[in-house]
Short mmCIF file of C-alpha atoms and ligand atoms in Angstrom, two decimals:
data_model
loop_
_atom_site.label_atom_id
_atom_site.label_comp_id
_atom_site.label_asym_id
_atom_site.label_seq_id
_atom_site.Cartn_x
_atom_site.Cartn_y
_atom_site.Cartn_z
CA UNK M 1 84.74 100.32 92.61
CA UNK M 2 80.82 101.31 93.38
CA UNK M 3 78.67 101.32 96.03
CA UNK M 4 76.59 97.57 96.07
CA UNK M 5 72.87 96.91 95.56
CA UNK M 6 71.38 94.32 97.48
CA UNK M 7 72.07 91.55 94.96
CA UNK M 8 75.33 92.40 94.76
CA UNK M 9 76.33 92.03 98.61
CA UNK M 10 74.51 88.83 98.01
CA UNK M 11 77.07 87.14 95.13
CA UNK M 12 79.84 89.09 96.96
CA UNK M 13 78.54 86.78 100.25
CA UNK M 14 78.94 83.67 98.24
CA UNK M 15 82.49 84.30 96.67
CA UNK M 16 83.50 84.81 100.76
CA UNK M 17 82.08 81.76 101.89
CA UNK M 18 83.87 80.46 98.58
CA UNK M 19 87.15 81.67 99.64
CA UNK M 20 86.78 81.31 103.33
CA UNK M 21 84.97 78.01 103.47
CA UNK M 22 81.68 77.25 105.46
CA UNK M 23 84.30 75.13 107.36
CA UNK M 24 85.85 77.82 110.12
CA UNK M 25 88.61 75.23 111.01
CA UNK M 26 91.25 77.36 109.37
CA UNK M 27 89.89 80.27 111.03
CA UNK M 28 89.27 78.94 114.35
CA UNK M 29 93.32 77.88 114.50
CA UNK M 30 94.62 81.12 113.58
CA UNK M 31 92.23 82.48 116.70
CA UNK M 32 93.45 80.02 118.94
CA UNK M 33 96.60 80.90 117.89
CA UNK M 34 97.57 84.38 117.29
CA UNK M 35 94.27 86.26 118.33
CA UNK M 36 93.69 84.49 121.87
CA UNK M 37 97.54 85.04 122.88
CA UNK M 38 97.05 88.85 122.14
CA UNK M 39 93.84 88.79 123.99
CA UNK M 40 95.50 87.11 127.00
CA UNK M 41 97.85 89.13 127.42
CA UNK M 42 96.17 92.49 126.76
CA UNK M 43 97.95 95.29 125.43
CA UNK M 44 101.45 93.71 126.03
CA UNK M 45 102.39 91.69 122.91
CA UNK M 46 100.84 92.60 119.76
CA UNK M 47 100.06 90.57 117.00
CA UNK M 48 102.20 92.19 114.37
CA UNK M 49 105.49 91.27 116.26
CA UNK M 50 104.76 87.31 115.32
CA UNK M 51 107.35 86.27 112.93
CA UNK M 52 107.07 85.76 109.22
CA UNK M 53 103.90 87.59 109.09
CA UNK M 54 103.67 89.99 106.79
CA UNK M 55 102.12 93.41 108.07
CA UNK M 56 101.08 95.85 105.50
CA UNK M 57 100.70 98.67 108.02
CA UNK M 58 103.02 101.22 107.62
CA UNK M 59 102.78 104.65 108.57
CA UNK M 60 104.04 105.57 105.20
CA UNK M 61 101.93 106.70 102.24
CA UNK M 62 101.54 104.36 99.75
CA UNK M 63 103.11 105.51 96.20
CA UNK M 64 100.19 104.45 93.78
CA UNK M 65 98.18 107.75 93.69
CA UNK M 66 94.35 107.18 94.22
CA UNK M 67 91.40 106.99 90.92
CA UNK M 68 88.97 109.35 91.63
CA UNK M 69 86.78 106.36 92.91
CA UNK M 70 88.59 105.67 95.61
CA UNK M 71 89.57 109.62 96.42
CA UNK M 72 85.33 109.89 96.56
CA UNK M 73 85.87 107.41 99.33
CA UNK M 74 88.27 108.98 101.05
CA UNK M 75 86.77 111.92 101.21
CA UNK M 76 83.85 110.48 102.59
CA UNK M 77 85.53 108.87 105.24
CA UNK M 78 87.53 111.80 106.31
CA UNK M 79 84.02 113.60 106.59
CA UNK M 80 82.77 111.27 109.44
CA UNK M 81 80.54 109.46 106.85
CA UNK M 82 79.33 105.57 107.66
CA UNK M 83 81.16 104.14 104.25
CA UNK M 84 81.06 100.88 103.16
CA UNK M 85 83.02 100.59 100.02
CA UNK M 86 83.84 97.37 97.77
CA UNK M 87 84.72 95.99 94.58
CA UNK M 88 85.82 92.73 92.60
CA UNK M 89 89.42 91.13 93.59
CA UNK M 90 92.12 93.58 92.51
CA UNK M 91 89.75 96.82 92.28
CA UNK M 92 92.10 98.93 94.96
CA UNK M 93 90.13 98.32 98.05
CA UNK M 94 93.52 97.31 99.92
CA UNK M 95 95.55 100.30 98.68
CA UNK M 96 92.46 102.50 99.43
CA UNK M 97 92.16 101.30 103.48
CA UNK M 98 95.89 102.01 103.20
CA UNK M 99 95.38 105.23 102.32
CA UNK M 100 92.14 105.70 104.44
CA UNK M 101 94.53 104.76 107.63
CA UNK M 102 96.87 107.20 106.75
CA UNK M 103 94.77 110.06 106.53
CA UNK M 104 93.05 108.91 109.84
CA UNK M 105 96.56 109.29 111.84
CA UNK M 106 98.16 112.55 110.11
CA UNK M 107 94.55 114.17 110.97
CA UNK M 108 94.83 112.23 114.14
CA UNK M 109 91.87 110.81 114.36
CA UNK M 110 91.91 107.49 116.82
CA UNK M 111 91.24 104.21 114.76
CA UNK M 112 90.83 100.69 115.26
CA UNK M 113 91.17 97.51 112.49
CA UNK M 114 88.67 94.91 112.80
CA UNK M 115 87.56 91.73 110.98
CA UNK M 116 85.08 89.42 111.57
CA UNK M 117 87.52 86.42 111.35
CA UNK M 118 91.37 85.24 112.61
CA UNK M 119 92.34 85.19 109.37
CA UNK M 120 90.70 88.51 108.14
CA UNK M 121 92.37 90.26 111.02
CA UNK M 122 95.51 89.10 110.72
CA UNK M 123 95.51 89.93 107.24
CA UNK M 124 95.31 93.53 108.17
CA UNK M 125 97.06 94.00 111.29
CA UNK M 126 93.60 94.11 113.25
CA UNK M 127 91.92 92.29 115.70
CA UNK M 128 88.47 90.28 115.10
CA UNK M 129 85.14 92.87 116.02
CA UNK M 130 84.33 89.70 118.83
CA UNK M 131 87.86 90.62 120.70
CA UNK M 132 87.87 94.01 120.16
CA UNK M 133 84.38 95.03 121.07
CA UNK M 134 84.39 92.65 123.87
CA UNK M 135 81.68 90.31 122.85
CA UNK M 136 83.59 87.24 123.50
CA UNK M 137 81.89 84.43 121.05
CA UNK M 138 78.95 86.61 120.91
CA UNK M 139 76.64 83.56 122.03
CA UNK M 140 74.87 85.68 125.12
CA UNK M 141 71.88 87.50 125.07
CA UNK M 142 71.47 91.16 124.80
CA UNK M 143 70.88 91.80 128.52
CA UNK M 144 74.16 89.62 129.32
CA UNK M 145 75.55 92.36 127.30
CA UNK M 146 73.71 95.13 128.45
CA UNK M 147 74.92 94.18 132.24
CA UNK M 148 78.41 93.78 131.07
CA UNK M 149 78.65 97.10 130.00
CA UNK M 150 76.55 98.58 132.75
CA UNK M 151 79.10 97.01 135.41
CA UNK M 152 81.77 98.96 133.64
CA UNK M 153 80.89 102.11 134.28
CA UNK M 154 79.66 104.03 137.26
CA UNK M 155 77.77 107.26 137.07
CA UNK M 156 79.26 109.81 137.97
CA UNK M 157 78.86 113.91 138.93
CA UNK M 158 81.02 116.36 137.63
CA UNK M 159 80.88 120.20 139.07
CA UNK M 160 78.25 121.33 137.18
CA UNK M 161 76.49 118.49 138.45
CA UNK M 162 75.79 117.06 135.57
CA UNK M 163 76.08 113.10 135.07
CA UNK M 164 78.51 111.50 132.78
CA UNK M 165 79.54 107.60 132.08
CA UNK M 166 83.18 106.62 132.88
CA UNK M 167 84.62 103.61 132.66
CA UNK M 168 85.13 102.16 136.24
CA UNK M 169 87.37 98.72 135.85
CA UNK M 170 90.06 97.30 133.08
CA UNK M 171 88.94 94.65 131.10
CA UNK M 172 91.41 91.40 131.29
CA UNK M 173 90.84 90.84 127.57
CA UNK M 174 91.24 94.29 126.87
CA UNK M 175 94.22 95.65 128.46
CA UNK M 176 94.11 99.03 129.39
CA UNK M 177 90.89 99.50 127.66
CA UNK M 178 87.65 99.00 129.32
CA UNK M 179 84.89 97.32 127.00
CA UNK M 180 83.11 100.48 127.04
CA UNK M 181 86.33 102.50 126.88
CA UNK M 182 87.06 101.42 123.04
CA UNK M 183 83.45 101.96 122.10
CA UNK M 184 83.95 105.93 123.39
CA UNK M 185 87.93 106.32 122.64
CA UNK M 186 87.89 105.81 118.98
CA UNK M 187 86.95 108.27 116.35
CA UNK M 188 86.38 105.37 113.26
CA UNK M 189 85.73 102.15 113.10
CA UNK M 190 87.31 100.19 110.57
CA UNK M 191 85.53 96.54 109.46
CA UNK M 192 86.75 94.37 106.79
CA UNK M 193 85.19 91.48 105.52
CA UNK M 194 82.30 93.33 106.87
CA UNK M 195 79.87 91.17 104.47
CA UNK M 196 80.93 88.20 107.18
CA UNK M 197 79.62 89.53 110.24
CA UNK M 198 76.75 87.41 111.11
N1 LIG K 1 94.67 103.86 92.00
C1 LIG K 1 95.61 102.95 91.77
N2 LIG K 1 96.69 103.26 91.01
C2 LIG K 1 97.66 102.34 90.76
N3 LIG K 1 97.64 101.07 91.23
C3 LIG K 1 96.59 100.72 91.99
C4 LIG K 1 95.52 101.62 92.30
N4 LIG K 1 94.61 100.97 93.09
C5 LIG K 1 95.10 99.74 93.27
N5 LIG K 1 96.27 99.58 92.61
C6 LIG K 1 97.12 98.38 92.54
O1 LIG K 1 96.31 97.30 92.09
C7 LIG K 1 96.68 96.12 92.79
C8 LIG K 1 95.43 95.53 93.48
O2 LIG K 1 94.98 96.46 94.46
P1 LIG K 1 94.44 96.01 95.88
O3 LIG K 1 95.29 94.93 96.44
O4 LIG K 1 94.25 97.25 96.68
O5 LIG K 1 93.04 95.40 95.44
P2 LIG K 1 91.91 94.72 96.34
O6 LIG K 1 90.61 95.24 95.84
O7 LIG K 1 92.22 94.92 97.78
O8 LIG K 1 92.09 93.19 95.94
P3 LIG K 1 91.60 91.87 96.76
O9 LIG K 1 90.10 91.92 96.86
O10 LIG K 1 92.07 90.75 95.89
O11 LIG K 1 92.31 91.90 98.09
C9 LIG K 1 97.78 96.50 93.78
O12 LIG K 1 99.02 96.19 93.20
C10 LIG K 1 97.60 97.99 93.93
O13 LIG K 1 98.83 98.61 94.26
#
């Protein structure tokens, strides 16, 4: 496992679209599907409570020990580093997030799984970046956004009277968590797939 140069992410783009398809059909059911239900109905029914799915989050540690390689990673990652790690199929990236995750929660640091498709998410126990973050399709422009966010939080004065953002209003889509709420609650970000995200 290594860090990628540019040509690299490049051929690792192509075997994606290779295994994915350019065709999003696939992906685009298990949204409709799976993600959109979750969505719905916010924080009451996860995902990982679908039958015959088969969830590889577990709060135990994995028993394969970590390479070096992948303890480098970790270490980064437990340091509050931006990481982005990958490798060819079978190279321990899987066994490292496992690892990575449970780190994260016996140093209790807040985490969320994303993925930039259904399917990606799924595979992990996560939710796409477009549900969690709020984004929706992600077809608006920046200052749709910008207002979005702005209407969810209110300025306001503490003692010292000096002004801090809280989040005002739930989010349907969100559950308890306000769109700008899971941008300030979590400590790391978790993206797989990330070479997908438009
Ligand atoms: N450090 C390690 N020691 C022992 N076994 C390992 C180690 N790293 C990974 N493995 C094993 O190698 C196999 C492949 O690992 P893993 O699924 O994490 O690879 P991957 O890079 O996620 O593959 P893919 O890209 O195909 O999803 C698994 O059986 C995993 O348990």
């Amino acid at each position: 496992m290594e860090y990628m140069k540019r040509c690299e992410i490049d051929k690792e783009n192509a075997r994606l679209r290779e295994r994915f398809g350019e065709d999003c059909t696939e992906q685009e059911e298990w949204e409709k599907n799976v993600i959109e239900p979750y969505k719905a109905d916010g924080d009451a029914e996860s995902p990982r409570n679908i039958e015959g799915l088969n969830w590889q989050d577990s709060a135990e540690l994995p028993p394969e020990p970590l390479s070096e390689d992948q303890k480098y990673i970790l270490g980064l990652v437990l340091e509050g580093h931006n990481v982005f790690f990958t490798g060819p199929a079978g190279s321990g990236k899987s066994l490292l997030l496992k690892h990575i995750k449970y780190h994260l929660r016996k140093n209790k640091k807040r985490y969320d799984i994303t993925a930039p498709t259904g399917v990606a998410a799924v595979l992990i126990n996560g939710r796409t970046i477009h549900s969690w973050s709020g984004l929706g399709k992600g077809d608006k422009g920046l200052n749709d956004y910008i207002t979005k966010a702005l209407r969810e939080i209110r300025m306001i004065s503490d003692e010292s009277g000096e002004s801090t953002f809280k989040p005002s209003k739930k989010n349907k889509n969100l559950g308890s968590r306000s769109v700008v709420g899971v941008w300030r609650e979590i400590d790391v970000l978790i993206i797989d797939e990330v070479s997908m995200v438009p």
